[in-house]
Amino acid sequence: LSASPKGLTLALAECLTPIVAFEGEVVCHEDTTGTDMWFIYSGIMHVMSKYTSEEEAVVVVIGDGCYFGEVSLLLNRKRCASIRAKT
């Protein structure tokens, strides 16, 4: 977005709704249909998946400036991971 016209980024910012996710809270669940995506302003999130087993495992850790949920939102697909707040 840093290369986008200022008007576009301002329009997008007006559409955002801030949320607070507490430690351990699952923001979105794998294999569900989603209509939202999130931008992390501050904090750490665990991206978890059952891809290789029945138990969810942390696949990657993301934080400040990262985003998630875009695949389900833009491609109208089920979520490919669950996201849990770490901090």
Short mmCIF file of N, CA and C in Angstrom, two decimals:
data_model
loop_
_atom_site.label_atom_id
_atom_site.label_comp_id
_atom_site.label_asym_id
_atom_site.label_seq_id
_atom_site.Cartn_x
_atom_site.Cartn_y
_atom_site.Cartn_z
N LEU A 1 0.80 -1.21 0.00
CA LEU A 1 0.00 0.00 0.00
C LEU A 1 0.84 1.27 0.00
N SER A 2 2.11 1.15 0.36
CA SER A 2 2.95 2.34 0.44
C SER A 2 3.10 3.02 -0.92
N ALA A 3 2.94 2.28 -2.01
CA ALA A 3 3.06 2.87 -3.35
C ALA A 3 1.71 3.31 -3.91
N SER A 4 0.64 3.11 -3.16
CA SER A 4 -0.71 3.46 -3.61
C SER A 4 -0.94 4.96 -3.49
N PRO A 5 -1.84 5.49 -4.33
CA PRO A 5 -2.18 6.91 -4.21
C PRO A 5 -2.75 7.21 -2.82
N LYS A 6 -2.46 8.39 -2.31
CA LYS A 6 -2.89 8.77 -0.95
C LYS A 6 -4.40 8.65 -0.80
N GLY A 7 -5.15 9.00 -1.81
CA GLY A 7 -6.62 8.92 -1.75
C GLY A 7 -7.11 7.50 -1.52
N LEU A 8 -6.44 6.53 -2.11
CA LEU A 8 -6.83 5.13 -1.93
C LEU A 8 -6.59 4.68 -0.50
N THR A 9 -5.42 4.99 0.04
CA THR A 9 -5.12 4.56 1.40
C THR A 9 -6.03 5.24 2.41
N LEU A 10 -6.38 6.49 2.19
CA LEU A 10 -7.32 7.18 3.09
C LEU A 10 -8.70 6.56 3.01
N ALA A 11 -9.15 6.22 1.81
CA ALA A 11 -10.46 5.58 1.65
C ALA A 11 -10.49 4.22 2.34
N LEU A 12 -9.41 3.46 2.21
CA LEU A 12 -9.34 2.17 2.89
C LEU A 12 -9.33 2.35 4.41
N ALA A 13 -8.59 3.32 4.89
CA ALA A 13 -8.51 3.55 6.33
C ALA A 13 -9.88 3.88 6.92
N GLU A 14 -10.70 4.58 6.17
CA GLU A 14 -12.04 4.93 6.66
C GLU A 14 -12.94 3.70 6.78
N CYS A 15 -12.59 2.61 6.11
CA CYS A 15 -13.40 1.38 6.15
C CYS A 15 -12.97 0.46 7.29
N LEU A 16 -11.86 0.75 7.94
CA LEU A 16 -11.33 -0.14 8.98
C LEU A 16 -12.05 0.05 10.31
N THR A 17 -12.22 -1.05 11.02
CA THR A 17 -12.80 -1.03 12.36
C THR A 17 -11.79 -1.63 13.31
N PRO A 18 -11.30 -0.85 14.26
CA PRO A 18 -10.30 -1.39 15.20
C PRO A 18 -10.91 -2.47 16.11
N ILE A 19 -10.13 -3.51 16.39
CA ILE A 19 -10.53 -4.52 17.36
C ILE A 19 -9.34 -4.78 18.27
N VAL A 20 -9.62 -5.33 19.44
CA VAL A 20 -8.57 -5.75 20.36
C VAL A 20 -8.73 -7.24 20.56
N ALA A 21 -7.66 -7.98 20.35
CA ALA A 21 -7.67 -9.43 20.58
C ALA A 21 -6.80 -9.71 21.80
N PHE A 22 -7.37 -10.38 22.78
CA PHE A 22 -6.64 -10.69 24.01
C PHE A 22 -5.85 -11.98 23.85
N GLU A 23 -4.81 -12.13 24.65
CA GLU A 23 -3.95 -13.30 24.59
C GLU A 23 -4.78 -14.59 24.64
N GLY A 24 -4.54 -15.47 23.68
CA GLY A 24 -5.24 -16.75 23.60
C GLY A 24 -6.52 -16.71 22.78
N GLU A 25 -7.00 -15.52 22.44
CA GLU A 25 -8.23 -15.39 21.66
C GLU A 25 -8.00 -15.78 20.21
N VAL A 26 -8.90 -16.59 19.66
CA VAL A 26 -8.83 -16.98 18.25
C VAL A 26 -9.65 -15.98 17.45
N VAL A 27 -8.99 -15.29 16.54
CA VAL A 27 -9.63 -14.23 15.75
C VAL A 27 -10.40 -14.83 14.57
N CYS A 28 -9.84 -15.86 13.94
CA CYS A 28 -10.54 -16.55 12.86
C CYS A 28 -10.15 -18.03 12.87
N HIS A 29 -11.04 -18.84 12.37
CA HIS A 29 -10.86 -20.29 12.43
C HIS A 29 -10.64 -20.89 11.05
N GLU A 30 -9.72 -21.82 10.97
CA GLU A 30 -9.44 -22.57 9.74
C GLU A 30 -10.71 -23.26 9.24
N ASP A 31 -10.86 -23.35 7.94
CA ASP A 31 -11.97 -24.02 7.25
C ASP A 31 -13.31 -23.32 7.42
N THR A 32 -13.31 -22.03 7.80
CA THR A 32 -14.55 -21.26 7.83
C THR A 32 -14.52 -20.25 6.70
N THR A 33 -15.67 -19.81 6.26
CA THR A 33 -15.76 -18.79 5.23
C THR A 33 -15.59 -17.43 5.88
N GLY A 34 -14.81 -16.58 5.26
CA GLY A 34 -14.55 -15.28 5.87
C GLY A 34 -14.92 -14.12 4.97
N THR A 35 -15.33 -13.04 5.61
CA THR A 35 -15.64 -11.80 4.88
C THR A 35 -14.82 -10.63 5.42
N ASP A 36 -13.82 -10.94 6.23
CA ASP A 36 -12.99 -9.89 6.83
C ASP A 36 -11.51 -10.23 6.65
N MET A 37 -10.70 -9.18 6.70
CA MET A 37 -9.26 -9.36 6.82
C MET A 37 -8.79 -8.39 7.89
N TRP A 38 -7.62 -8.63 8.44
CA TRP A 38 -7.12 -7.84 9.56
C TRP A 38 -5.72 -7.36 9.28
N PHE A 39 -5.40 -6.19 9.83
CA PHE A 39 -4.06 -5.62 9.82
C PHE A 39 -3.61 -5.54 11.28
N ILE A 40 -2.41 -6.00 11.56
CA ILE A 40 -1.91 -5.98 12.93
C ILE A 40 -1.18 -4.66 13.17
N TYR A 41 -1.76 -3.84 14.03
CA TYR A 41 -1.12 -2.58 14.39
C TYR A 41 -0.02 -2.84 15.42
N SER A 42 -0.35 -3.67 16.41
CA SER A 42 0.60 -3.96 17.47
C SER A 42 0.28 -5.33 18.06
N GLY A 43 1.29 -6.15 18.25
CA GLY A 43 1.09 -7.44 18.88
C GLY A 43 1.65 -8.59 18.06
N ILE A 44 1.49 -9.77 18.63
CA ILE A 44 1.99 -11.00 18.01
C ILE A 44 0.82 -11.96 17.84
N MET A 45 0.73 -12.59 16.68
CA MET A 45 -0.32 -13.56 16.38
C MET A 45 0.32 -14.86 15.93
N HIS A 46 -0.27 -15.97 16.35
CA HIS A 46 0.16 -17.29 15.89
C HIS A 46 -0.75 -17.73 14.74
N VAL A 47 -0.15 -18.09 13.63
CA VAL A 47 -0.89 -18.67 12.50
C VAL A 47 -0.82 -20.18 12.71
N MET A 48 -1.99 -20.81 12.86
CA MET A 48 -2.05 -22.23 13.20
C MET A 48 -2.83 -23.00 12.14
N SER A 49 -2.39 -24.23 11.88
CA SER A 49 -3.03 -25.04 10.86
C SER A 49 -3.04 -26.51 11.26
N LYS A 50 -4.03 -27.23 10.74
CA LYS A 50 -4.11 -28.68 10.91
C LYS A 50 -3.58 -29.37 9.66
N TYR A 51 -2.86 -28.64 8.84
CA TYR A 51 -2.42 -29.14 7.53
C TYR A 51 -1.73 -30.50 7.61
N THR A 52 -0.88 -30.71 8.59
CA THR A 52 -0.11 -31.95 8.64
C THR A 52 -0.61 -32.95 9.66
N SER A 53 -1.59 -32.58 10.49
CA SER A 53 -2.08 -33.51 11.51
C SER A 53 -3.47 -33.09 11.98
N GLU A 54 -4.02 -33.85 12.90
CA GLU A 54 -5.32 -33.51 13.48
C GLU A 54 -5.20 -32.39 14.51
N GLU A 55 -4.01 -32.25 15.08
CA GLU A 55 -3.76 -31.21 16.08
C GLU A 55 -3.32 -29.92 15.39
N GLU A 56 -3.84 -28.78 15.84
CA GLU A 56 -3.38 -27.52 15.28
C GLU A 56 -1.96 -27.24 15.75
N ALA A 57 -1.13 -26.78 14.85
CA ALA A 57 0.26 -26.44 15.17
C ALA A 57 0.54 -25.03 14.68
N VAL A 58 1.40 -24.32 15.38
CA VAL A 58 1.81 -22.99 14.96
C VAL A 58 2.71 -23.14 13.74
N VAL A 59 2.29 -22.53 12.65
CA VAL A 59 3.03 -22.60 11.38
C VAL A 59 3.99 -21.43 11.26
N VAL A 60 3.54 -20.27 11.68
CA VAL A 60 4.36 -19.06 11.60
C VAL A 60 3.85 -18.07 12.64
N VAL A 61 4.70 -17.15 13.01
CA VAL A 61 4.34 -16.08 13.94
C VAL A 61 4.42 -14.77 13.18
N ILE A 62 3.36 -13.94 13.30
CA ILE A 62 3.33 -12.65 12.61
C ILE A 62 3.10 -11.54 13.62
N GLY A 63 3.42 -10.31 13.23
CA GLY A 63 3.28 -9.21 14.17
C GLY A 63 3.04 -7.87 13.49
N ASP A 64 3.48 -6.82 14.17
CA ASP A 64 3.23 -5.44 13.74
C ASP A 64 3.41 -5.26 12.22
N GLY A 65 2.40 -4.69 11.59
CA GLY A 65 2.46 -4.40 10.16
C GLY A 65 2.03 -5.53 9.25
N CYS A 66 1.84 -6.72 9.80
CA CYS A 66 1.39 -7.86 8.99
C CYS A 66 -0.13 -7.83 8.83
N TYR A 67 -0.62 -8.64 7.93
CA TYR A 67 -2.07 -8.76 7.74
C TYR A 67 -2.41 -10.22 7.50
N PHE A 68 -3.70 -10.56 7.69
CA PHE A 68 -4.17 -11.92 7.45
C PHE A 68 -5.65 -11.89 7.13
N GLY A 69 -6.15 -12.97 6.56
CA GLY A 69 -7.55 -13.09 6.19
C GLY A 69 -7.85 -12.72 4.75
N GLU A 70 -6.82 -12.28 4.03
CA GLU A 70 -7.04 -11.79 2.67
C GLU A 70 -7.41 -12.88 1.68
N VAL A 71 -6.92 -14.09 1.87
CA VAL A 71 -7.20 -15.18 0.92
C VAL A 71 -8.70 -15.47 0.90
N SER A 72 -9.29 -15.64 2.06
CA SER A 72 -10.72 -15.93 2.13
C SER A 72 -11.55 -14.77 1.60
N LEU A 73 -11.16 -13.57 1.96
CA LEU A 73 -11.90 -12.39 1.54
C LEU A 73 -11.84 -12.16 0.03
N LEU A 74 -10.65 -12.20 -0.53
CA LEU A 74 -10.48 -11.85 -1.94
C LEU A 74 -10.82 -12.99 -2.90
N LEU A 75 -10.59 -14.23 -2.48
CA LEU A 75 -10.80 -15.37 -3.38
C LEU A 75 -12.06 -16.16 -3.05
N ASN A 76 -12.81 -15.71 -2.04
CA ASN A 76 -14.04 -16.38 -1.64
C ASN A 76 -13.80 -17.86 -1.35
N ARG A 77 -12.75 -18.13 -0.59
CA ARG A 77 -12.38 -19.50 -0.18
C ARG A 77 -12.44 -19.62 1.32
N LYS A 78 -12.47 -20.86 1.79
CA LYS A 78 -12.43 -21.08 3.23
C LYS A 78 -11.05 -20.69 3.77
N ARG A 79 -11.02 -20.31 5.01
CA ARG A 79 -9.77 -19.89 5.64
C ARG A 79 -8.78 -21.06 5.69
N CYS A 80 -7.53 -20.79 5.39
CA CYS A 80 -6.51 -21.84 5.34
C CYS A 80 -5.74 -21.97 6.64
N ALA A 81 -6.08 -21.16 7.65
CA ALA A 81 -5.42 -21.23 8.95
C ALA A 81 -6.29 -20.56 10.00
N SER A 82 -6.01 -20.89 11.25
CA SER A 82 -6.61 -20.18 12.38
C SER A 82 -5.57 -19.17 12.86
N ILE A 83 -6.05 -18.07 13.44
CA ILE A 83 -5.15 -17.04 13.95
C ILE A 83 -5.47 -16.82 15.42
N ARG A 84 -4.45 -16.97 16.28
CA ARG A 84 -4.64 -16.82 17.72
C ARG A 84 -3.70 -15.72 18.24
N ALA A 85 -4.25 -14.84 19.07
CA ALA A 85 -3.45 -13.75 19.65
C ALA A 85 -2.45 -14.32 20.65
N LYS A 86 -1.21 -13.91 20.52
CA LYS A 86 -0.17 -14.28 21.48
C LYS A 86 0.03 -13.15 22.48
N THR A 87 0.14 -11.90 21.97
CA THR A 87 0.27 -10.73 22.85
C THR A 87 -0.64 -9.62 22.36
#
